[in-house]
């Protein structure tokens, strides 16, 4: 079987063996409903509460501030809609131009529903204009919502600074930490974030489970109503195996984070260096900004990302592009467009996202294959022009 070079870890990550083992054990042996009063149910409740402690510990929260959800998207929807619904006199939110579609699509819906949404811009390196964000906050701003690490470029927003501004102005801040949780230290004790969204499958946990950190005394209305689960903030029988898997992944991430930052960061830097030195048209997106250590977004000027991805895939290499194919014309991603990148460059942007499962040999192979792919496509382009 062809070796799979998996460099698409911002899409999803490989679950740890310990995660799969914990989920299997729970699914097989501990299938009671955690709300049941019998001892069997209480044993399962204990599993859920242990996972809550593990997830809370990853971000310095109290376990009572963790609400389990079905993933990042649901956490984001609960945070934003939940705050708006609990603060009906305020109809304005502030966000950024480079958010994940979970926030972007919801912002579009909210605009249709009559809310006013301001999306703050970024500079050519993808850095948020923090001064603009401060200016946009108004007396009727219900919430600011920004991401920590960008899923396409890895560019980090200065969450401490943004949280301090929002706190001073009395505006709750929701942070989409889906791409940073488990990779970077986050501490809600020292940073006045109000809400934070996490997703297990981005840090070697299972898909379909996430969490929302809700700081004590935050006014938030449930969006899924029914039974009283999750302190009445998210009804429905808990996805116990997923929650236990997320707890296991959170504990491992906390333990190994510092080592992974060094190892994976070195691989990412090596990949970028080799691509830039061997391919004259390669440009690193977000260069110059603080970035999460696992993400390399490299644009190959004059080429289409989709064509590159197909040839990479033939070589067993999984990467991705942020661009969407709409009505036959390939649009550069909204992130790259917001950075003001020349479309001739932005169309060829490829995201390589690494994890600790990647090896130096894999990086060497990707760096070896890429120049051939680029020259093949350049030759096809030259023949057609
Ligand atoms: N936010 C960011 C920054 C993401 O990268 C993603 C997933 O790609 C999400 C939110 C959505 O998370 P989930 O897949 O768990 O719904």
Short mmCIF file of C-alpha atoms and ligand atoms in Angstrom, two decimals:
data_model
loop_
_atom_site.label_atom_id
_atom_site.label_comp_id
_atom_site.label_asym_id
_atom_site.label_seq_id
_atom_site.Cartn_x
_atom_site.Cartn_y
_atom_site.Cartn_z
CA UNK A 1 0.00 0.00 0.00
CA UNK A 2 1.19 3.50 -0.83
CA UNK A 3 2.51 5.41 2.19
CA UNK A 4 0.21 8.26 3.20
CA UNK A 5 2.03 11.48 3.93
CA UNK A 6 -0.56 13.14 6.12
CA UNK A 7 0.11 16.87 6.20
CA UNK A 8 -3.50 17.95 6.64
CA UNK A 9 -3.66 18.13 10.42
CA UNK A 10 -5.61 21.39 10.49
CA UNK A 11 -8.43 19.50 8.75
CA UNK A 12 -8.31 16.75 11.33
CA UNK A 13 -5.72 14.74 13.24
CA UNK A 14 -5.05 11.06 13.77
CA UNK A 15 -6.57 9.95 17.10
CA UNK A 16 -4.05 8.75 19.68
CA UNK A 17 -4.08 5.04 20.45
CA UNK A 18 -4.86 5.94 24.07
CA UNK A 19 -7.94 7.82 22.85
CA UNK A 20 -9.18 4.88 20.80
CA UNK A 21 -8.54 2.49 23.70
CA UNK A 22 -10.42 4.68 26.18
CA UNK A 23 -13.35 5.11 23.79
CA UNK A 24 -13.51 1.39 23.06
CA UNK A 25 -13.51 0.49 26.74
CA UNK A 26 -16.28 2.94 27.51
CA UNK A 27 -18.37 1.96 24.50
CA UNK A 28 -18.09 -1.73 25.28
CA UNK A 29 -18.33 -1.76 29.06
CA UNK A 30 -19.75 1.53 30.28
CA UNK A 31 -22.79 2.08 28.17
CA UNK A 32 -25.19 3.25 30.88
CA UNK A 33 -26.74 6.70 30.67
CA UNK A 34 -24.73 9.08 32.88
CA UNK A 35 -28.00 10.64 34.06
CA UNK A 36 -29.26 7.30 35.43
CA UNK A 37 -29.34 7.08 39.20
CA UNK A 38 -28.16 3.44 39.42
CA UNK A 39 -24.55 2.75 40.27
CA UNK A 40 -23.78 1.70 36.70
CA UNK A 41 -24.97 5.11 35.47
CA UNK A 42 -23.00 6.86 38.18
CA UNK A 43 -19.85 5.05 37.11
CA UNK A 44 -20.34 6.49 33.63
CA UNK A 45 -21.09 9.93 35.13
CA UNK A 46 -17.74 9.69 36.87
CA UNK A 47 -16.06 9.08 33.48
CA UNK A 48 -17.71 12.18 32.03
CA UNK A 49 -16.69 14.30 35.01
CA UNK A 50 -13.10 13.07 34.82
CA UNK A 51 -13.01 14.11 31.16
CA UNK A 52 -14.44 17.49 32.12
CA UNK A 53 -11.56 17.95 34.58
CA UNK A 54 -9.03 16.95 31.92
CA UNK A 55 -10.42 19.42 29.37
CA UNK A 56 -10.70 22.18 31.99
CA UNK A 57 -7.12 21.59 33.03
CA UNK A 58 -5.91 22.05 29.44
CA UNK A 59 -7.06 25.70 29.52
CA UNK A 60 -6.86 26.55 33.24
CA UNK A 61 -10.65 26.53 33.67
CA UNK A 62 -12.78 25.13 36.45
CA UNK A 63 -14.61 21.93 35.40
CA UNK A 64 -17.91 23.73 36.06
CA UNK A 65 -17.04 26.12 33.23
CA UNK A 66 -16.84 23.37 30.59
CA UNK A 67 -19.88 22.46 28.43
CA UNK A 68 -19.48 19.46 26.14
CA UNK A 69 -20.85 19.89 22.62
CA UNK A 70 -20.70 18.09 19.27
CA UNK A 71 -17.58 20.03 18.16
CA UNK A 72 -16.13 23.41 17.31
CA UNK A 73 -19.02 24.48 15.11
CA UNK A 74 -21.63 23.82 17.78
CA UNK A 75 -19.53 25.50 20.47
CA UNK A 76 -19.23 28.61 18.28
CA UNK A 77 -22.97 28.67 17.58
CA UNK A 78 -23.76 28.23 21.28
CA UNK A 79 -21.34 30.98 22.29
CA UNK A 80 -22.51 33.59 19.79
CA UNK A 81 -26.21 32.84 19.64
CA UNK A 82 -26.30 32.07 23.35
CA UNK A 83 -24.89 35.49 24.30
CA UNK A 84 -27.11 37.35 21.82
CA UNK A 85 -30.19 35.59 23.09
CA UNK A 86 -29.33 36.35 26.74
CA UNK A 87 -28.62 40.05 26.00
CA UNK A 88 -31.49 41.03 23.75
CA UNK A 89 -30.98 44.77 24.09
CA UNK A 90 -27.61 44.50 22.29
CA UNK A 91 -27.65 43.82 18.55
CA UNK A 92 -24.06 44.34 17.44
CA UNK A 93 -21.11 41.97 17.24
CA UNK A 94 -17.48 42.45 16.23
CA UNK A 95 -15.48 39.73 14.53
CA UNK A 96 -12.65 39.48 12.00
CA UNK A 97 -12.47 39.14 8.23
CA UNK A 98 -10.58 35.84 8.41
CA UNK A 99 -12.76 33.70 10.70
CA UNK A 100 -13.59 30.06 10.02
CA UNK A 101 -16.85 29.50 8.13
CA UNK A 102 -18.54 28.50 11.40
CA UNK A 103 -18.29 32.14 12.52
CA UNK A 104 -18.59 33.62 9.02
CA UNK A 105 -21.75 31.80 8.03
CA UNK A 106 -23.34 32.51 11.39
CA UNK A 107 -22.41 36.20 11.00
CA UNK A 108 -24.16 36.16 7.61
CA UNK A 109 -27.28 34.67 9.19
CA UNK A 110 -27.22 37.22 11.98
CA UNK A 111 -26.96 40.05 9.46
CA UNK A 112 -30.03 38.66 7.67
CA UNK A 113 -31.80 38.58 11.02
CA UNK A 114 -31.13 42.29 11.55
CA UNK A 115 -28.04 42.19 13.75
CA UNK A 116 -25.16 44.43 12.85
CA UNK A 117 -21.81 42.68 12.35
CA UNK A 118 -18.42 44.36 11.93
CA UNK A 119 -15.57 42.26 10.54
CA UNK A 120 -12.19 43.79 11.39
CA UNK A 121 -9.51 43.56 8.71
CA UNK A 122 -5.99 42.10 8.72
CA UNK A 123 -2.71 43.28 7.21
CA UNK A 124 -0.66 41.61 4.48
CA UNK A 125 0.75 39.11 6.99
CA UNK A 126 -2.71 38.24 8.33
CA UNK A 127 -2.29 40.23 11.58
CA UNK A 128 -5.45 41.65 13.10
CA UNK A 129 -5.86 45.42 13.26
CA UNK A 130 -6.36 45.51 17.04
CA UNK A 131 -6.79 49.30 17.07
CA UNK A 132 -9.68 48.93 14.60
CA UNK A 133 -11.23 46.25 16.79
CA UNK A 134 -11.10 48.60 19.79
CA UNK A 135 -12.73 51.36 17.72
CA UNK A 136 -15.54 49.08 16.58
CA UNK A 137 -16.71 48.22 20.10
CA UNK A 138 -19.91 50.14 20.89
CA UNK A 139 -22.26 50.46 23.85
CA UNK A 140 -24.64 48.05 22.08
CA UNK A 141 -21.93 45.46 21.26
CA UNK A 142 -23.13 42.15 22.70
CA UNK A 143 -19.96 40.21 21.91
CA UNK A 144 -16.62 40.17 20.14
CA UNK A 145 -15.63 36.88 18.53
CA UNK A 146 -12.16 36.25 17.13
CA UNK A 147 -10.05 33.23 16.43
CA UNK A 148 -6.75 32.49 18.12
CA UNK A 149 -4.88 30.58 15.38
CA UNK A 150 -6.04 30.91 11.79
CA UNK A 151 -6.86 27.51 10.29
CA UNK A 152 -5.43 28.40 6.85
CA UNK A 153 -2.28 30.36 7.66
CA UNK A 154 -1.66 29.57 11.33
CA UNK A 155 -1.39 33.31 12.06
CA UNK A 156 -2.04 34.03 15.73
CA UNK A 157 -4.13 36.91 17.02
CA UNK A 158 -2.90 38.58 20.25
CA UNK A 159 -5.63 37.17 22.45
CA UNK A 160 -4.27 38.64 25.70
CA UNK A 161 -4.32 42.14 24.25
CA UNK A 162 -7.77 41.70 22.68
CA UNK A 163 -9.18 40.24 25.91
CA UNK A 164 -7.82 43.16 27.93
CA UNK A 165 -9.47 45.67 25.55
CA UNK A 166 -12.80 43.84 25.61
CA UNK A 167 -12.71 43.49 29.40
CA UNK A 168 -12.01 47.18 29.85
CA UNK A 169 -14.97 48.03 27.61
CA UNK A 170 -17.24 45.48 29.30
CA UNK A 171 -17.73 43.46 26.10
CA UNK A 172 -17.71 39.63 26.41
CA UNK A 173 -15.06 37.98 24.22
CA UNK A 174 -15.49 34.60 22.53
CA UNK A 175 -12.29 33.00 21.24
CA UNK A 176 -12.36 30.31 18.55
CA UNK A 177 -9.40 28.33 19.87
CA UNK A 178 -10.12 25.28 17.71
CA UNK A 179 -6.72 25.48 15.97
CA UNK A 180 -4.67 26.40 19.04
CA UNK A 181 -6.12 24.31 21.87
CA UNK A 182 -3.85 21.37 22.53
CA UNK A 183 -1.03 22.99 20.57
CA UNK A 184 -0.37 26.18 22.54
CA UNK A 185 -0.74 26.93 26.25
CA UNK A 186 -4.03 28.68 26.99
CA UNK A 187 -4.91 29.93 30.44
CA UNK A 188 -8.29 31.48 31.08
CA UNK A 189 -7.23 32.30 34.67
CA UNK A 190 -4.73 34.91 33.50
CA UNK A 191 -6.65 36.10 30.42
CA UNK A 192 -10.18 37.55 30.73
CA UNK A 193 -11.73 35.57 27.87
CA UNK A 194 -15.47 35.03 28.43
CA UNK A 195 -16.06 32.02 26.16
CA UNK A 196 -13.75 29.71 24.24
CA UNK A 197 -14.52 27.02 21.65
CA UNK A 198 -12.51 23.79 21.42
CA UNK A 199 -12.75 20.75 19.16
CA UNK A 200 -11.32 17.34 20.09
CA UNK A 201 -10.46 16.13 16.58
CA UNK A 202 -7.95 18.93 16.07
CA UNK A 203 -5.76 17.64 18.90
CA UNK A 204 -5.77 13.88 18.31
CA UNK A 205 -9.17 13.24 19.87
CA UNK A 206 -12.34 11.97 18.17
CA UNK A 207 -14.51 13.83 15.68
CA UNK A 208 -17.96 15.05 16.68
CA UNK A 209 -17.11 16.23 20.18
CA UNK A 210 -16.02 19.61 21.47
CA UNK A 211 -16.34 21.91 24.40
CA UNK A 212 -17.28 25.47 25.18
CA UNK A 213 -15.60 27.24 28.07
CA UNK A 214 -18.16 29.53 29.70
CA UNK A 215 -16.74 31.78 32.38
CA UNK A 216 -18.72 31.78 35.60
CA UNK A 217 -21.60 34.28 35.69
CA UNK A 218 -21.70 34.68 31.87
CA UNK A 219 -25.23 35.27 30.60
CA UNK A 220 -25.78 32.53 28.03
CA UNK A 221 -28.97 30.86 26.75
CA UNK A 222 -28.96 27.23 25.66
CA UNK A 223 -29.51 26.71 21.93
CA UNK A 224 -30.38 23.02 22.13
CA UNK A 225 -33.11 22.52 24.70
CA UNK A 226 -34.53 19.33 26.14
CA UNK A 227 -33.24 17.49 29.21
CA UNK A 228 -31.13 19.33 31.75
CA UNK A 229 -27.75 17.96 30.71
CA UNK A 230 -24.58 20.08 30.80
CA UNK A 231 -25.98 22.41 33.48
CA UNK A 232 -28.93 23.12 31.21
CA UNK A 233 -26.69 24.67 28.55
CA UNK A 234 -26.71 21.78 26.09
CA UNK A 235 -29.49 19.23 26.26
CA UNK A 236 -29.19 15.66 25.00
CA UNK A 237 -27.71 12.45 26.30
CA UNK A 238 -23.97 12.90 26.38
CA UNK A 239 -21.67 11.36 23.74
CA UNK A 240 -19.84 9.57 26.52
CA UNK A 241 -17.22 7.76 24.43
CA UNK A 242 -16.42 10.97 22.55
CA UNK A 243 -16.20 12.98 25.76
CA UNK A 244 -13.89 10.40 27.34
CA UNK A 245 -11.79 10.43 24.15
CA UNK A 246 -11.59 14.21 24.29
CA UNK A 247 -10.51 14.12 27.94
CA UNK A 248 -7.79 11.59 27.15
CA UNK A 249 -6.55 13.69 24.23
CA UNK A 250 -6.58 16.85 26.37
CA UNK A 251 -4.49 15.22 29.06
CA UNK A 252 -1.95 13.96 26.52
CA UNK A 253 -1.82 17.34 24.77
CA UNK A 254 -1.13 19.15 28.02
CA UNK A 255 1.63 16.68 28.89
CA UNK A 256 3.34 16.68 25.48
CA UNK A 257 2.64 20.20 24.19
CA UNK A 258 6.05 21.73 24.92
CA UNK A 259 7.94 18.84 23.30
CA UNK A 260 5.67 18.82 20.26
CA UNK A 261 6.07 22.57 19.77
CA UNK A 262 9.82 22.09 19.42
CA UNK A 263 9.73 18.94 17.24
CA UNK A 264 6.87 19.90 14.95
CA UNK A 265 8.04 23.51 14.72
CA UNK A 266 11.45 22.33 13.49
CA UNK A 267 9.81 20.15 10.81
CA UNK A 268 7.53 22.98 9.66
CA UNK A 269 10.43 25.44 9.46
CA UNK A 270 12.50 22.94 7.52
CA UNK A 271 9.70 22.32 5.05
CA UNK A 272 9.20 26.05 4.45
CA UNK A 273 12.94 26.67 4.08
CA UNK A 274 13.35 23.87 1.56
CA UNK A 275 10.33 24.87 -0.49
CA UNK A 276 11.38 28.50 -0.66
CA UNK A 277 14.98 27.70 -1.52
CA UNK A 278 14.16 25.15 -4.23
CA UNK A 279 11.15 26.86 -5.85
CA UNK A 280 11.63 30.44 -7.03
CA UNK A 281 7.89 31.22 -7.08
CA UNK A 282 7.17 29.99 -3.53
CA UNK A 283 5.89 32.59 -1.04
CA UNK A 284 5.09 31.83 2.60
CA UNK A 285 1.70 33.27 3.56
CA UNK A 286 1.69 35.04 6.93
CA UNK A 287 5.46 35.32 6.91
CA UNK A 288 6.54 37.80 9.55
CA UNK A 289 3.51 37.21 11.79
CA UNK A 290 3.40 35.01 14.89
CA UNK A 291 2.11 31.65 13.71
CA UNK A 292 1.15 28.36 15.29
CA UNK A 293 4.14 26.07 14.82
CA UNK A 294 2.50 23.31 12.78
CA UNK A 295 1.15 25.28 9.81
CA UNK A 296 2.93 26.20 6.58
CA UNK A 297 0.84 27.98 3.97
CA UNK A 298 2.96 28.32 0.86
CA UNK A 299 1.73 29.90 -2.36
CA UNK A 300 3.18 28.93 -5.72
CA UNK A 301 2.70 31.98 -7.92
CA UNK A 302 0.94 31.49 -11.24
CA UNK A 303 -0.44 28.02 -10.41
CA UNK A 304 -3.85 26.73 -9.29
CA UNK A 305 -3.87 25.12 -5.86
CA UNK A 306 -6.28 22.39 -6.97
CA UNK A 307 -3.91 21.19 -9.69
CA UNK A 308 -1.06 21.03 -7.18
CA UNK A 309 -3.23 19.12 -4.70
CA UNK A 310 -4.14 16.52 -7.30
CA UNK A 311 -0.50 15.83 -8.13
CA UNK A 312 0.43 15.79 -4.45
CA UNK A 313 -2.37 13.32 -3.82
CA UNK A 314 -1.04 11.06 -6.60
CA UNK A 315 2.25 11.01 -4.68
CA UNK A 316 0.36 10.02 -1.51
CA UNK A 317 0.68 13.48 0.03
CA UNK A 318 -2.35 14.98 1.78
CA UNK A 319 -2.41 18.77 1.97
CA UNK A 320 -5.14 21.28 1.35
CA UNK A 321 -6.06 24.66 -0.05
CA UNK A 322 -8.38 27.22 1.36
CA UNK A 323 -9.80 28.20 -1.97
CA UNK A 324 -13.37 27.43 -2.92
CA UNK A 325 -14.55 26.62 -6.38
CA UNK A 326 -17.54 28.83 -7.05
CA UNK A 327 -19.40 29.01 -10.35
CA UNK A 328 -16.47 27.67 -12.32
CA UNK A 329 -14.03 30.36 -11.24
CA UNK A 330 -11.51 29.50 -8.58
CA UNK A 331 -11.66 32.18 -5.94
CA UNK A 332 -8.74 32.59 -3.56
CA UNK A 333 -9.80 31.88 0.01
CA UNK A 334 -11.37 34.72 1.99
CA UNK A 335 -8.35 34.59 4.31
CA UNK A 336 -5.79 35.10 1.56
CA UNK A 337 -8.05 37.70 -0.10
CA UNK A 338 -8.42 39.62 3.19
CA UNK A 339 -4.61 39.74 3.40
CA UNK A 340 -4.59 41.56 0.07
CA UNK A 341 -2.42 38.93 -1.60
CA UNK A 342 -2.16 39.28 -5.39
CA UNK A 343 -4.66 36.69 -6.76
CA UNK A 344 -1.98 35.33 -9.11
CA UNK A 345 -0.09 34.28 -5.99
CA UNK A 346 -3.07 33.51 -3.76
CA UNK A 347 -4.63 31.04 -6.21
CA UNK A 348 -1.64 28.75 -5.71
CA UNK A 349 -1.73 28.69 -1.89
CA UNK A 350 -1.26 25.25 -0.34
CA UNK A 351 -1.60 24.51 3.35
CA UNK A 352 0.69 21.88 4.80
CA UNK A 353 -0.28 21.25 8.43
CA UNK A 354 1.86 18.93 10.52
CA UNK A 355 1.59 16.96 13.75
CA UNK A 356 3.96 14.96 15.91
CA UNK A 357 3.10 11.89 13.81
CA UNK A 358 5.05 13.41 10.91
CA UNK A 359 8.70 12.51 10.48
CA UNK A 360 11.73 14.28 9.05
CA UNK A 361 11.76 11.73 6.20
CA UNK A 362 8.24 12.72 5.25
CA UNK A 363 9.18 16.38 5.12
CA UNK A 364 12.20 15.57 2.97
CA UNK A 365 9.97 13.63 0.57
CA UNK A 366 7.43 16.46 0.27
CA UNK A 367 10.22 18.97 -0.33
CA UNK A 368 11.66 16.62 -2.98
CA UNK A 369 8.36 16.12 -4.81
CA UNK A 370 7.13 19.72 -4.85
CA UNK A 371 9.66 21.24 -7.32
CA UNK A 372 8.78 18.51 -9.85
CA UNK A 373 5.07 19.22 -9.46
CA UNK A 374 5.61 22.95 -9.89
CA UNK A 375 7.72 22.56 -13.02
CA UNK A 376 5.26 20.04 -14.50
CA UNK A 377 2.39 22.48 -14.02
CA UNK A 378 4.44 25.43 -15.24
CA UNK A 379 5.24 23.52 -18.41
CA UNK A 380 1.57 22.70 -18.98
CA UNK A 381 0.75 26.39 -18.39
CA UNK A 382 3.45 27.50 -20.83
CA UNK A 383 2.16 25.06 -23.48
CA UNK A 384 -1.37 26.49 -23.14
CA UNK A 385 -0.43 30.15 -23.23
N1 LIG B 1 -12.92 26.90 13.93
C1 LIG B 1 -11.77 26.67 13.29
C2 LIG B 1 -10.69 27.70 13.33
C3 LIG B 1 -11.58 25.48 12.59
O1 LIG B 1 -10.43 25.25 11.95
C4 LIG B 1 -12.64 24.52 12.57
C5 LIG B 1 -12.50 23.26 11.80
O2 LIG B 1 -11.87 23.22 10.77
C6 LIG B 1 -13.82 24.81 13.27
C7 LIG B 1 -13.93 26.01 13.92
C8 LIG B 1 -14.97 23.84 13.28
O3 LIG B 1 -14.71 22.77 14.15
P1 LIG B 1 -15.48 21.37 14.01
O4 LIG B 1 -14.92 20.67 12.82
O5 LIG B 1 -15.18 20.64 15.28
O6 LIG B 1 -16.94 21.70 13.91
#
